[in-house]
mmCIF file of C-alpha atoms in Angstrom:
data_model
loop_
_atom_site.group_PDB
_atom_site.id
_atom_site.type_symbol
_atom_site.label_atom_id
_atom_site.label_comp_id
_atom_site.label_asym_id
_atom_site.label_seq_id
_atom_site.Cartn_x
_atom_site.Cartn_y
_atom_site.Cartn_z
ATOM 1 C CA UNK A 18 -12.319 -19.397 -8.254
ATOM 2 C CA UNK A 19 -15.284 -20.724 -9.930
ATOM 3 C CA UNK A 20 -17.866 -18.257 -10.909
ATOM 4 C CA UNK A 21 -20.627 -20.301 -9.368
ATOM 5 C CA UNK A 22 -19.187 -19.408 -6.439
ATOM 6 C CA UNK A 23 -20.758 -16.826 -3.580
ATOM 7 C CA UNK A 24 -17.527 -14.882 -3.111
ATOM 8 C CA UNK A 25 -17.262 -14.416 -7.162
ATOM 9 C CA UNK A 26 -21.126 -13.091 -7.081
ATOM 10 C CA UNK A 27 -20.071 -10.897 -4.160
ATOM 11 C CA UNK A 28 -17.057 -9.460 -5.760
ATOM 12 C CA UNK A 29 -18.877 -8.862 -9.487
ATOM 13 C CA UNK A 30 -21.661 -7.490 -7.325
ATOM 14 C CA UNK A 31 -19.368 -5.033 -5.957
ATOM 15 C CA UNK A 32 -17.396 -4.457 -9.190
ATOM 16 C CA UNK A 33 -20.874 -3.271 -10.464
ATOM 17 C CA UNK A 34 -21.263 -1.084 -7.458
ATOM 18 C CA UNK A 35 -18.771 0.912 -8.467
ATOM 19 C CA UNK A 36 -15.274 0.201 -7.293
ATOM 20 C CA UNK A 37 -12.243 0.307 -9.935
ATOM 21 C CA UNK A 38 -8.845 -0.526 -9.538
ATOM 22 C CA UNK A 39 -7.374 3.027 -10.047
ATOM 23 C CA UNK A 40 -9.238 3.907 -7.068
ATOM 24 C CA UNK A 41 -7.901 2.477 -3.886
ATOM 25 C CA UNK A 42 -9.883 2.856 -0.487
ATOM 26 C CA UNK A 43 -7.624 3.791 2.593
ATOM 27 C CA UNK A 44 -7.421 0.181 3.627
ATOM 28 C CA UNK A 45 -5.646 -0.417 -0.206
ATOM 29 C CA UNK A 46 -3.162 2.835 0.820
ATOM 30 C CA UNK A 47 -2.590 1.511 3.901
ATOM 31 C CA UNK A 48 -1.857 -1.871 2.431
ATOM 32 C CA UNK A 49 0.347 -0.636 -0.015
ATOM 33 C CA UNK A 50 2.609 1.548 2.213
ATOM 34 C CA UNK A 51 3.311 -1.310 5.038
ATOM 35 C CA UNK A 52 3.794 -3.416 1.692
ATOM 36 C CA UNK A 53 6.518 -1.144 0.819
ATOM 37 C CA UNK A 54 8.263 -1.339 4.139
ATOM 38 C CA UNK A 55 7.603 -5.353 4.267
ATOM 39 C CA UNK A 56 9.567 -5.407 0.833
ATOM 40 C CA UNK A 57 12.273 -3.056 1.297
ATOM 41 C CA UNK A 58 13.224 -4.673 4.935
ATOM 42 C CA UNK A 59 13.103 -8.208 3.046
ATOM 43 C CA UNK A 60 15.366 -7.021 0.316
ATOM 44 C CA UNK A 61 17.795 -5.472 3.104
ATOM 45 C CA UNK A 62 17.732 -8.717 5.001
ATOM 46 C CA UNK A 63 18.695 -10.683 2.194
ATOM 47 C CA UNK A 64 21.322 -8.367 0.576
ATOM 48 C CA UNK A 65 22.765 -6.753 3.940
ATOM 49 C CA UNK A 66 26.386 -7.642 4.804
ATOM 50 C CA UNK A 67 26.124 -7.388 8.249
ATOM 51 C CA UNK A 68 24.541 -10.120 9.889
ATOM 52 C CA UNK A 69 22.626 -9.431 12.880
ATOM 53 C CA UNK A 70 21.298 -6.645 11.024
ATOM 54 C CA UNK A 71 19.918 -9.014 8.612
ATOM 55 C CA UNK A 72 18.333 -10.622 11.138
ATOM 56 C CA UNK A 73 16.790 -7.187 12.474
ATOM 57 C CA UNK A 74 15.548 -6.468 9.290
ATOM 58 C CA UNK A 75 13.913 -9.509 9.275
ATOM 59 C CA UNK A 76 12.075 -8.233 12.357
ATOM 60 C CA UNK A 77 10.802 -5.452 10.233
ATOM 61 C CA UNK A 78 9.573 -7.342 7.536
ATOM 62 C CA UNK A 79 7.696 -10.210 9.718
ATOM 63 C CA UNK A 80 6.110 -7.131 11.843
ATOM 64 C CA UNK A 81 4.918 -5.851 8.734
ATOM 65 C CA UNK A 82 3.110 -8.954 7.845
ATOM 66 C CA UNK A 83 1.691 -8.649 11.148
ATOM 67 C CA UNK A 84 -0.072 -5.638 10.354
ATOM 68 C CA UNK A 85 -1.103 -6.530 6.782
ATOM 69 C CA UNK A 86 -2.652 -9.590 8.811
ATOM 70 C CA UNK A 87 -4.557 -6.742 10.989
ATOM 71 C CA UNK A 88 -5.653 -5.028 7.967
ATOM 72 C CA UNK A 89 -7.089 -8.552 6.138
ATOM 73 C CA UNK A 90 -8.743 -8.575 9.817
ATOM 74 C CA UNK A 91 -7.390 -11.725 10.482
ATOM 75 C CA UNK A 92 -6.380 -10.260 14.380
ATOM 76 C CA UNK A 93 -5.502 -13.951 15.909
ATOM 77 C CA UNK A 94 -3.387 -14.620 12.680
ATOM 78 C CA UNK A 95 -1.726 -11.138 13.288
ATOM 79 C CA UNK A 96 -0.981 -11.864 16.850
ATOM 80 C CA UNK A 97 0.394 -15.270 16.573
ATOM 81 C CA UNK A 98 2.710 -14.002 14.102
ATOM 82 C CA UNK A 99 3.960 -11.191 16.409
ATOM 83 C CA UNK A 100 4.114 -14.023 19.314
ATOM 84 C CA UNK A 101 6.110 -16.721 17.348
ATOM 85 C CA UNK A 102 7.922 -15.219 14.547
ATOM 86 C CA UNK A 103 9.209 -11.962 16.657
ATOM 87 C CA UNK A 104 9.039 -13.703 19.989
ATOM 88 C CA UNK A 105 11.211 -17.189 19.358
ATOM 89 C CA UNK A 106 12.076 -17.371 15.488
ATOM 90 C CA UNK A 107 14.101 -14.369 15.367
ATOM 91 C CA UNK A 108 15.608 -15.129 18.750
ATOM 92 C CA UNK A 109 16.516 -18.374 17.963
ATOM 93 C CA UNK A 110 18.131 -17.055 14.526
ATOM 94 C CA UNK A 111 19.845 -14.334 16.874
ATOM 95 C CA UNK A 112 21.415 -17.195 18.921
ATOM 96 C CA UNK A 113 22.405 -19.205 16.070
ATOM 97 C CA UNK A 114 24.499 -15.822 14.676
ATOM 98 C CA UNK A 115 25.948 -15.789 17.589
ATOM 99 C CA UNK A 116 26.799 -19.304 18.331
ATOM 100 C CA UNK A 117 28.224 -19.906 14.622
ATOM 101 C CA UNK A 118 30.589 -16.483 15.894
ATOM 102 C CA UNK A 119 29.388 -14.197 13.253
ATOM 103 C CA UNK A 120 31.845 -11.153 12.844
ATOM 104 C CA UNK A 121 29.640 -8.061 14.189
ATOM 105 C CA UNK A 122 31.041 -5.849 11.320
ATOM 106 C CA UNK A 123 30.591 -6.417 7.252
ATOM 107 C CA UNK A 124 31.244 -9.870 6.473
ATOM 108 C CA UNK A 125 32.816 -10.258 2.933
ATOM 109 C CA UNK A 126 31.679 -13.683 1.752
ATOM 110 C CA UNK A 127 28.228 -13.353 2.948
ATOM 111 C CA UNK A 128 27.284 -14.107 -0.505
ATOM 112 C CA UNK A 129 28.093 -16.755 -2.650
ATOM 113 C CA UNK A 130 29.683 -16.311 -6.170
ATOM 114 C CA UNK A 131 26.029 -17.789 -7.898
ATOM 115 C CA UNK A 132 24.765 -14.204 -6.997
ATOM 116 C CA UNK A 133 24.047 -13.143 -10.318
ATOM 117 C CA UNK A 134 22.246 -16.283 -11.348
ATOM 118 C CA UNK A 135 20.421 -15.815 -8.227
ATOM 119 C CA UNK A 136 19.278 -12.752 -8.894
ATOM 120 C CA UNK A 137 18.113 -13.675 -13.074
ATOM 121 C CA UNK A 138 16.286 -16.516 -11.428
ATOM 122 C CA UNK A 139 14.113 -14.291 -8.981
ATOM 123 C CA UNK A 140 13.633 -11.485 -11.283
ATOM 124 C CA UNK A 141 12.295 -14.405 -13.899
ATOM 125 C CA UNK A 142 10.153 -15.974 -11.177
ATOM 126 C CA UNK A 143 8.834 -12.376 -10.158
ATOM 127 C CA UNK A 144 7.981 -10.930 -13.521
ATOM 128 C CA UNK A 145 6.407 -14.638 -14.465
ATOM 129 C CA UNK A 146 4.355 -15.028 -11.252
ATOM 130 C CA UNK A 147 3.144 -11.198 -10.818
ATOM 131 C CA UNK A 148 1.894 -11.321 -14.401
ATOM 132 C CA UNK A 149 0.093 -14.018 -13.943
ATOM 133 C CA UNK A 150 -1.343 -13.176 -10.436
ATOM 134 C CA UNK A 151 -2.616 -9.567 -11.735
ATOM 135 C CA UNK A 152 -4.048 -11.090 -14.941
ATOM 136 C CA UNK A 153 -5.844 -13.888 -13.270
ATOM 137 C CA UNK A 154 -7.006 -11.708 -9.804
ATOM 138 C CA UNK A 155 -7.814 -8.479 -12.114
ATOM 139 C CA UNK A 156 -11.514 -8.052 -10.938
ATOM 140 C CA UNK A 157 -11.695 -9.980 -7.971
ATOM 141 C CA UNK A 158 -12.276 -7.989 -3.940
ATOM 142 C CA UNK A 159 -11.718 -9.068 -0.992
ATOM 143 C CA UNK A 160 -15.053 -7.717 1.474
ATOM 144 C CA UNK A 161 -13.651 -6.663 4.591
ATOM 145 C CA UNK A 162 -16.418 -4.882 5.989
ATOM 146 C CA UNK A 163 -17.486 -8.141 8.459
ATOM 147 C CA UNK A 164 -14.084 -9.686 10.365
ATOM 148 C CA UNK A 165 -13.366 -12.712 9.343
ATOM 149 C CA UNK A 166 -10.574 -14.540 11.304
ATOM 150 C CA UNK A 167 -11.657 -13.228 14.935
ATOM 151 C CA UNK A 168 -10.096 -15.611 17.627
ATOM 152 C CA UNK A 169 -13.742 -16.941 18.726
ATOM 153 C CA UNK A 170 -14.645 -18.125 15.558
ATOM 154 C CA UNK A 171 -11.500 -19.269 14.757
ATOM 155 C CA UNK A 172 -10.672 -21.169 17.745
ATOM 156 C CA UNK A 173 -14.396 -22.701 17.647
ATOM 157 C CA UNK A 174 -13.293 -24.241 14.069
ATOM 158 C CA UNK A 175 -9.949 -24.779 15.144
ATOM 159 C CA UNK A 176 -10.830 -27.164 17.888
ATOM 160 C CA UNK A 177 -13.840 -28.476 16.622
ATOM 161 C CA UNK A 178 -13.094 -29.556 12.898
ATOM 162 C CA UNK A 179 -9.441 -29.665 12.832
ATOM 163 C CA UNK A 180 -8.393 -31.133 15.919
ATOM 164 C CA UNK A 181 -6.866 -34.143 14.917
ATOM 165 C CA UNK A 182 -4.218 -32.044 12.581
ATOM 166 C CA UNK A 183 -3.454 -30.237 15.966
ATOM 167 C CA UNK A 184 -2.932 -33.220 17.927
ATOM 168 C CA UNK A 185 -0.642 -34.231 15.033
ATOM 169 C CA UNK A 186 1.128 -31.122 14.819
ATOM 170 C CA UNK A 187 1.874 -31.467 18.855
ATOM 171 C CA UNK A 188 3.186 -34.596 18.486
ATOM 172 C CA UNK A 189 5.415 -33.563 15.797
ATOM 173 C CA UNK A 190 6.777 -30.670 17.889
ATOM 174 C CA UNK A 191 7.634 -32.677 20.728
ATOM 175 C CA UNK A 192 9.771 -34.952 17.838
ATOM 176 C CA UNK A 193 11.281 -32.009 16.519
ATOM 177 C CA UNK A 194 12.599 -30.864 20.548
ATOM 178 C CA UNK A 195 13.593 -34.438 20.902
ATOM 179 C CA UNK A 196 15.421 -34.728 17.712
ATOM 180 C CA UNK A 197 17.248 -31.240 18.288
ATOM 181 C CA UNK A 198 18.194 -31.990 21.664
ATOM 182 C CA UNK A 199 19.819 -35.394 20.151
ATOM 183 C CA UNK A 200 21.788 -33.525 17.248
ATOM 184 C CA UNK A 201 23.387 -31.079 19.641
ATOM 185 C CA UNK A 202 24.395 -32.998 22.289
ATOM 186 C CA UNK A 203 27.851 -34.008 22.013
ATOM 187 C CA UNK A 204 28.875 -37.891 21.779
ATOM 188 C CA UNK A 205 30.754 -38.229 24.882
ATOM 189 C CA UNK A 206 30.520 -40.734 27.224
ATOM 190 C CA UNK A 207 31.177 -38.211 30.261
ATOM 191 C CA UNK A 208 28.326 -35.609 29.440
ATOM 192 C CA UNK A 209 25.741 -36.666 31.157
ATOM 193 C CA UNK A 210 23.822 -33.920 30.719
ATOM 194 C CA UNK A 211 22.967 -32.304 27.204
ATOM 195 C CA UNK A 212 23.165 -28.588 28.653
ATOM 196 C CA UNK A 213 26.554 -29.335 30.582
ATOM 197 C CA UNK A 214 27.565 -30.855 26.916
ATOM 198 C CA UNK A 215 26.703 -27.536 25.629
ATOM 199 C CA UNK A 216 27.540 -25.225 27.619
ATOM 200 C CA UNK A 217 31.388 -26.906 27.566
ATOM 201 C CA UNK A 218 31.455 -26.702 23.899
ATOM 202 C CA UNK A 219 30.364 -23.157 24.010
ATOM 203 C CA UNK A 220 33.385 -22.526 25.599
ATOM 204 C CA UNK A 221 35.496 -24.406 23.885
ATOM 205 C CA UNK A 222 34.620 -22.489 20.857
ATOM 206 C CA UNK A 223 35.074 -19.538 22.772
ATOM 207 C CA UNK B 5 -9.667 -4.532 -0.559
ATOM 208 C CA UNK B 6 -8.534 -5.442 -4.161
ATOM 209 C CA UNK B 7 -6.898 -9.323 -3.803
ATOM 210 C CA UNK B 8 -4.175 -8.555 -6.277
ATOM 211 C CA UNK B 9 -2.166 -6.217 -3.348
ATOM 212 C CA UNK B 10 -1.857 -9.255 -1.097
ATOM 213 C CA UNK B 11 -1.283 -11.705 -4.024
ATOM 214 C CA UNK B 12 1.304 -9.031 -5.486
ATOM 215 C CA UNK B 13 2.914 -8.717 -1.959
ATOM 216 C CA UNK B 14 3.372 -12.371 -1.411
ATOM 217 C CA UNK B 15 4.842 -13.086 -4.485
ATOM 218 C CA UNK B 16 7.576 -10.325 -4.364
ATOM 219 C CA UNK B 17 7.931 -11.747 -1.306
ATOM 220 C CA UNK B 18 8.408 -15.436 -2.112
ATOM 221 C CA UNK B 19 10.909 -14.115 -4.851
ATOM 222 C CA UNK B 20 12.919 -11.994 -2.466
ATOM 223 C CA UNK B 21 13.135 -15.250 -0.389
ATOM 224 C CA UNK B 22 13.790 -17.410 -3.581
ATOM 225 C CA UNK B 23 16.531 -15.123 -4.148
ATOM 226 C CA UNK B 24 17.996 -15.170 -0.673
ATOM 227 C CA UNK B 25 18.187 -18.946 -0.590
ATOM 228 C CA UNK B 26 19.777 -19.266 -4.020
ATOM 229 C CA UNK B 27 22.435 -16.259 -3.334
ATOM 230 C CA UNK B 28 23.345 -16.544 0.869
ATOM 231 C CA UNK B 29 26.512 -18.613 1.634
ATOM 232 C CA UNK B 30 26.343 -18.478 5.427
ATOM 233 C CA UNK B 31 23.457 -21.386 6.463
ATOM 234 C CA UNK B 32 21.782 -18.934 9.031
ATOM 235 C CA UNK B 33 21.169 -16.579 6.649
ATOM 236 C CA UNK B 34 19.644 -19.134 4.497
ATOM 237 C CA UNK B 35 17.466 -20.078 7.293
ATOM 238 C CA UNK B 36 16.363 -16.402 7.029
ATOM 239 C CA UNK B 37 15.423 -16.511 3.709
ATOM 240 C CA UNK B 38 13.311 -19.924 3.942
ATOM 241 C CA UNK B 39 11.223 -17.668 6.787
ATOM 242 C CA UNK B 40 10.281 -15.039 4.299
ATOM 243 C CA UNK B 41 9.467 -17.575 1.739
ATOM 244 C CA UNK B 42 7.532 -19.360 4.377
ATOM 245 C CA UNK B 43 5.793 -16.003 5.646
ATOM 246 C CA UNK B 44 4.991 -15.357 1.831
ATOM 247 C CA UNK B 45 3.195 -18.337 1.762
ATOM 248 C CA UNK B 46 1.018 -17.800 5.225
ATOM 249 C CA UNK B 47 -0.077 -14.002 3.552
ATOM 250 C CA UNK B 48 -1.460 -16.139 0.582
ATOM 251 C CA UNK B 49 -3.542 -18.440 2.542
ATOM 252 C CA UNK B 50 -4.485 -15.557 4.714
ATOM 253 C CA UNK B 51 -5.588 -13.267 1.803
ATOM 254 C CA UNK B 52 -7.557 -16.095 0.006
ATOM 255 C CA UNK B 53 -9.316 -17.405 3.184
ATOM 256 C CA UNK B 54 -10.568 -13.869 3.632
ATOM 257 C CA UNK B 55 -11.706 -13.334 0.440
ATOM 258 C CA UNK B 56 -13.265 -16.824 0.107
ATOM 259 C CA UNK B 57 -15.219 -16.621 3.560
ATOM 260 C CA UNK B 58 -14.365 -20.061 4.410
ATOM 261 C CA UNK B 59 -16.640 -21.075 7.340
ATOM 262 C CA UNK B 60 -13.924 -23.980 8.538
ATOM 263 C CA UNK B 61 -11.506 -21.026 8.517
ATOM 264 C CA UNK B 62 -9.009 -23.405 6.366
ATOM 265 C CA UNK B 63 -6.429 -21.055 5.025
ATOM 266 C CA UNK B 64 -6.131 -19.190 8.535
ATOM 267 C CA UNK B 65 -5.961 -22.678 10.377
ATOM 268 C CA UNK B 66 -3.404 -23.660 8.360
ATOM 269 C CA UNK B 67 -1.367 -20.792 8.518
ATOM 270 C CA UNK B 68 -1.202 -21.474 12.288
ATOM 271 C CA UNK B 69 -0.422 -24.619 11.799
ATOM 272 C CA UNK B 70 2.230 -23.586 8.989
ATOM 273 C CA UNK B 71 3.929 -20.622 11.886
ATOM 274 C CA UNK B 72 4.016 -23.974 14.105
ATOM 275 C CA UNK B 73 6.087 -25.858 11.536
ATOM 276 C CA UNK B 74 8.440 -22.763 10.370
ATOM 277 C CA UNK B 75 9.258 -22.927 14.532
ATOM 278 C CA UNK B 76 9.800 -26.367 14.093
ATOM 279 C CA UNK B 77 11.811 -25.956 11.370
ATOM 280 C CA UNK B 78 14.311 -23.081 12.515
ATOM 281 C CA UNK B 79 14.883 -25.314 15.471
ATOM 282 C CA UNK B 80 16.196 -28.423 13.994
ATOM 283 C CA UNK B 81 17.667 -26.232 10.941
ATOM 284 C CA UNK B 82 20.083 -24.214 13.750
ATOM 285 C CA UNK B 83 20.839 -27.719 15.923
ATOM 286 C CA UNK B 84 21.916 -28.943 12.599
ATOM 287 C CA UNK B 85 23.642 -25.974 11.402
ATOM 288 C CA UNK B 86 25.496 -25.559 14.817
ATOM 289 C CA UNK B 87 26.776 -29.591 14.749
ATOM 290 C CA UNK B 88 28.199 -28.415 11.026
ATOM 291 C CA UNK B 89 30.052 -25.750 12.840
ATOM 292 C CA UNK B 90 31.466 -27.366 15.463
ATOM 293 C CA UNK B 91 32.633 -30.127 13.329
ATOM 294 C CA UNK B 92 34.294 -28.192 10.372
ATOM 295 C CA UNK B 93 34.446 -24.794 11.383
ATOM 296 C CA UNK B 94 32.645 -22.946 9.047
ATOM 297 C CA UNK B 95 28.753 -22.437 7.934
ATOM 298 C CA UNK B 96 29.353 -21.456 4.274
ATOM 299 C CA UNK B 97 27.074 -24.080 2.606
ATOM 300 C CA UNK B 98 29.967 -24.269 -0.250
ATOM 301 C CA UNK B 99 32.656 -25.164 1.141
ATOM 302 C CA UNK B 100 30.777 -28.369 2.547
ATOM 303 C CA UNK B 101 31.764 -30.724 -0.158
ATOM 304 C CA UNK B 102 32.285 -34.156 1.375
ATOM 305 C CA UNK B 103 29.192 -35.297 -0.559
ATOM 306 C CA UNK B 104 29.342 -33.964 -3.842
ATOM 307 C CA UNK B 105 29.852 -36.433 -7.410
ATOM 308 C CA UNK B 106 32.907 -35.512 -9.070
ATOM 309 C CA UNK B 107 32.098 -36.005 -13.090
ATOM 310 C CA UNK B 108 33.756 -39.306 -13.552
ATOM 311 C CA UNK B 109 31.712 -40.945 -11.047
ATOM 312 C CA UNK B 110 34.640 -41.792 -8.985
ATOM 313 C CA UNK B 111 34.739 -41.545 -5.115
ATOM 314 C CA UNK B 112 34.349 -38.047 -3.944
ATOM 315 C CA UNK B 113 37.023 -35.604 -3.016
ATOM 316 C CA UNK B 114 37.352 -34.897 0.999
ATOM 317 C CA UNK B 115 38.946 -31.333 0.072
ATOM 318 C CA UNK B 116 35.841 -29.543 1.406
ATOM 319 C CA UNK B 117 36.651 -29.911 5.065
ATOM 320 C CA UNK B 118 38.946 -31.611 7.763
ATOM 321 C CA UNK B 119 39.485 -35.305 7.410
ATOM 322 C CA UNK B 120 38.280 -35.709 10.739
ATOM 323 C CA UNK B 121 35.140 -36.656 9.651
ATOM 324 C CA UNK B 122 34.490 -39.949 11.845
ATOM 325 C CA UNK B 123 36.467 -38.911 14.830
ATOM 326 C CA UNK B 124 35.308 -38.029 18.412
ATOM 327 C CA UNK B 125 34.177 -34.443 18.868
ATOM 328 C CA UNK B 126 37.014 -33.644 21.099
ATOM 329 C CA UNK B 127 38.969 -32.614 17.918
ATOM 330 C CA UNK B 128 36.068 -30.153 17.278
ATOM 331 C CA UNK B 129 38.598 -27.327 17.886
ATOM 332 C CA UNK B 130 41.305 -28.445 15.284
ATOM 333 C CA UNK B 131 39.620 -26.235 12.568
ATOM 334 C CA UNK B 132 39.537 -23.520 14.552
ATOM 335 C CA UNK B 133 43.226 -23.777 15.705
ATOM 336 C CA UNK B 134 44.163 -24.236 12.064
ATOM 337 C CA UNK B 135 42.579 -21.148 10.720
ATOM 338 C CA UNK B 136 44.902 -18.592 12.513
ATOM 339 C CA UNK B 137 48.036 -20.546 11.142
ATOM 340 C CA UNK B 138 46.859 -20.818 7.745
ATOM 341 C CA UNK B 139 46.198 -17.083 7.728
ATOM 342 C CA UNK B 140 49.186 -16.410 9.437
ATOM 343 C CA UNK B 141 51.746 -18.435 7.100
ATOM 344 C CA UNK B 142 51.126 -15.815 4.039
ATOM 345 C CA UNK B 143 51.815 -12.973 6.124
ATOM 346 C CA UNK B 144 55.622 -14.135 7.236
ATOM 347 C CA UNK B 145 57.652 -13.836 4.015
ATOM 348 C CA UNK B 146 55.989 -9.777 3.966
ATOM 349 C CA UNK B 147 57.303 -9.291 7.313
ATOM 350 C CA UNK B 148 60.400 -10.961 6.401
ATOM 351 C CA UNK B 149 61.076 -8.700 3.384
ATOM 352 C CA UNK B 150 59.803 -5.398 5.298
ATOM 353 C CA UNK B 151 62.867 -4.565 7.191
#
C-alpha cells in the first residue's frame, strides 16, 4: 500500500488510462451480480428458521464465493473451495444437524434473545468497515489481464517456499483428527472401538 | 476490476457472519456463521494477493491453509457439540450455564443443565426421558378440565 510499490504504480497508470468508478467492466458487473447472490444466501443462512435450509443456503453462499475466486483468476483456490467447503464442511454440518436431532420444520428457538443487540453490532461494524474500505481503496484497480493463481505457479511456490508451514499444517490436521476421535468416543470400558461406541450412542439417541 | 468490490463484499459477508454468531442459539448454526466469517477473510486474502501480484503467492497459499484450518475447526467443533448434546440433551448455547459467574462471586449455580455432570455417560438418555415428562405435566390439568 505504500506509494512506491509497483502495484500502486500500475493502478495509477490504469487510472490515468481512463477507467472510472461508475463505468464498470464486464467482470465487475458479473462480480456484483454474483456478490448479491452470495450476500442474499448468507443473510438467509443466518436468519432462516429451518435449520437444514440454513445449511443449504450456506452451500449457495460458498459456491458463489468459488465463482468470485474464478473471477479474480484464482482458479486453484476456487476448486479447493468447492472440494473442501462444499464437499466436506457442509456435509459435516448436515451430519451435525442430524445427530443433534434438528427439527425438520420451523424451529422457533433458533435465535436467542439478544437478536436486536446482534443486529445493532453487525450494522455498526458494517457501516464503519465499508466507509473505511471505500475511502481507503477508492483509486485502486486490480489488473486481471494476466492470471495470478494458476495451479502450476501456486504449487511451485507452495512446495518451494511454504513447505514448512504445509508440513506443520498436516501435523495439525492429524492432531485434530485424533482429538475429534478422543472427544467423541464414549468413556465406557466395554466399548473397545470408538466407531462401535458412536453407533451405539446414535441408536440410543433415536 | 476495482478493488472496492471484493473488499466491500468481504466486509459485508463478515458482518453477516458476525450477526449470525451473536444471534444464533443453536451451536451448529453458530459454527455455520463462523464459516461465513472465515470465507470472508479468504476472499479478502485472495483479492489482495491478486492486487499486489505477490511473487510468493502469500495470500493464496494462506487461503489454502485457512481452508484446511476451517475443516479441522469444524471437525473439532462438531465433536464438542455432539458431546455436549449427548451429556445435556441440548445444543442451545444460552442454556449451558454451568460455568457462569454469579454477581457476588459465589459458586455458580448448576441450574443450566441436568445435575449429572460427572456421572457416567450411561445416563445420557436421562434428559431425553425427562423432556417429554416436563412437557406433558402442564398439559395434564388442561385435559382434566376439558370434560
